[in-house]
Amino acid sequence: MSRRASAEERVRSLRARVDEVDRELVRALNERARLVQEILSVKAGAGLPVYDPRREEEILRQVAEANDGPLYDSSVREIFELILHRIRDLELQQSGEEGRGDGV
């Protein structure tokens, strides 16, 4: 096998793995959203405050601490800030209420 053919095969293999990881990420994000929905339901049923900004900051700190790279900690925090905001948007759309969010 030529060097070029070997490289192309390796690229195909790596891309297949990237596609698999992408599917895993989508599954994990949706599972996270479902868990947040359940937490919010439990809190609402118990009359507990729904949003906790300290919890949101704790989440961001934890993901940065768990980061082994090559992504920068700041990049991981930014990605998770977006995740938190998008799940909050989902909750707002579903509930029609203000003040709900991922700091659960």
Coordinates of C-alpha atoms in Angstrom, one line a residue:
M1 CA 0.0 0.0 0.0
S2 CA 1.4 3.4 -0.9
R3 CA 2.0 6.0 1.7
R4 CA -0.8 8.2 0.3
A5 CA -3.3 5.3 0.3
S6 CA -2.2 4.4 3.9
A7 CA -2.7 8.0 5.0
E8 CA -6.1 8.2 3.3
E9 CA -7.2 5.0 5.1
R10 CA -6.0 6.4 8.4
V11 CA -7.9 9.6 7.8
R12 CA -11.1 7.6 7.0
S13 CA -10.6 5.6 10.2
L14 CA -10.1 8.7 12.3
R15 CA -13.1 10.4 10.8
A16 CA -15.3 7.4 11.6
R17 CA -14.2 7.7 15.2
V18 CA -14.9 11.4 15.2
D19 CA -18.4 10.7 13.9
E20 CA -18.9 8.1 16.7
V21 CA -17.7 10.6 19.3
D22 CA -20.1 13.2 17.9
R23 CA -23.0 10.8 18.3
E24 CA -21.9 10.1 21.9
L25 CA -21.8 13.9 22.6
V26 CA -25.3 14.3 21.2
R27 CA -26.6 11.4 23.3
A28 CA -24.8 12.8 26.4
L29 CA -26.2 16.3 25.9
N30 CA -29.7 15.1 25.6
E31 CA -29.3 12.9 28.7
R32 CA -28.0 16.0 30.5
A33 CA -31.0 18.0 29.4
R34 CA -33.4 15.2 30.6
L35 CA -31.7 15.1 34.0
V36 CA -31.9 18.9 34.4
Q37 CA -35.6 18.7 33.5
E38 CA -36.1 16.1 36.2
I39 CA -34.2 18.2 38.8
L40 CA -36.4 21.2 37.9
S41 CA -39.5 19.2 38.2
V42 CA -38.5 17.9 41.7
K43 CA -37.5 21.4 42.8
A44 CA -40.7 22.9 41.5
G45 CA -42.8 20.2 43.2
A46 CA -41.0 20.9 46.5
G47 CA -41.3 24.6 46.2
L48 CA -37.5 25.0 46.1
P49 CA -35.8 27.8 44.2
V50 CA -35.1 26.6 40.7
Y51 CA -32.1 28.7 39.7
D52 CA -28.8 28.6 41.7
P53 CA -26.0 30.8 40.2
R54 CA -23.5 29.2 42.7
R55 CA -24.4 25.8 41.2
E56 CA -23.7 27.0 37.7
E57 CA -20.3 28.4 38.7
E58 CA -19.6 25.1 40.4
I59 CA -20.4 23.2 37.2
L60 CA -18.0 25.5 35.2
R61 CA -15.3 25.1 37.8
Q62 CA -15.7 21.3 37.8
V63 CA -15.5 20.9 34.0
A64 CA -12.4 23.1 33.9
E65 CA -10.8 21.0 36.6
A66 CA -11.7 17.8 34.8
N67 CA -10.1 19.0 31.6
D68 CA -7.0 17.0 30.5
G69 CA -6.5 19.0 27.3
P70 CA -5.7 19.6 24.5
L71 CA -8.6 22.1 24.9
Y72 CA -7.8 25.1 27.1
D73 CA -9.7 25.3 30.4
S74 CA -11.2 28.6 29.2
S75 CA -12.5 26.9 26.0
V76 CA -14.1 24.1 28.0
R77 CA -15.7 26.7 30.3
E78 CA -17.0 28.6 27.2
I79 CA -18.4 25.4 25.7
F80 CA -20.2 24.5 28.9
E81 CA -21.5 28.0 29.3
L82 CA -23.2 27.6 25.9
I83 CA -24.5 24.2 26.9
L84 CA -26.0 25.6 30.2
H85 CA -27.6 28.5 28.3
R86 CA -29.1 26.3 25.6
I87 CA -30.6 24.0 28.1
R88 CA -31.9 27.0 30.0
D89 CA -33.5 28.2 26.7
L90 CA -35.1 24.8 26.3
E91 CA -36.6 25.0 29.8
L92 CA -37.8 28.5 29.2
Q93 CA -39.5 27.4 26.0
Q94 CA -41.2 24.4 27.6
S95 CA -42.3 26.2 30.8
G96 CA -42.9 29.7 29.5
E97 CA -41.4 30.9 32.8
E98 CA -38.5 33.2 33.4
G99 CA -35.7 32.4 35.8
R100 CA -35.3 28.7 35.1
G101 CA -32.0 27.4 34.3
D102 CA -29.1 25.0 34.5
G103 CA -27.8 26.2 37.8
V104 CA -30.0 23.4 39.4

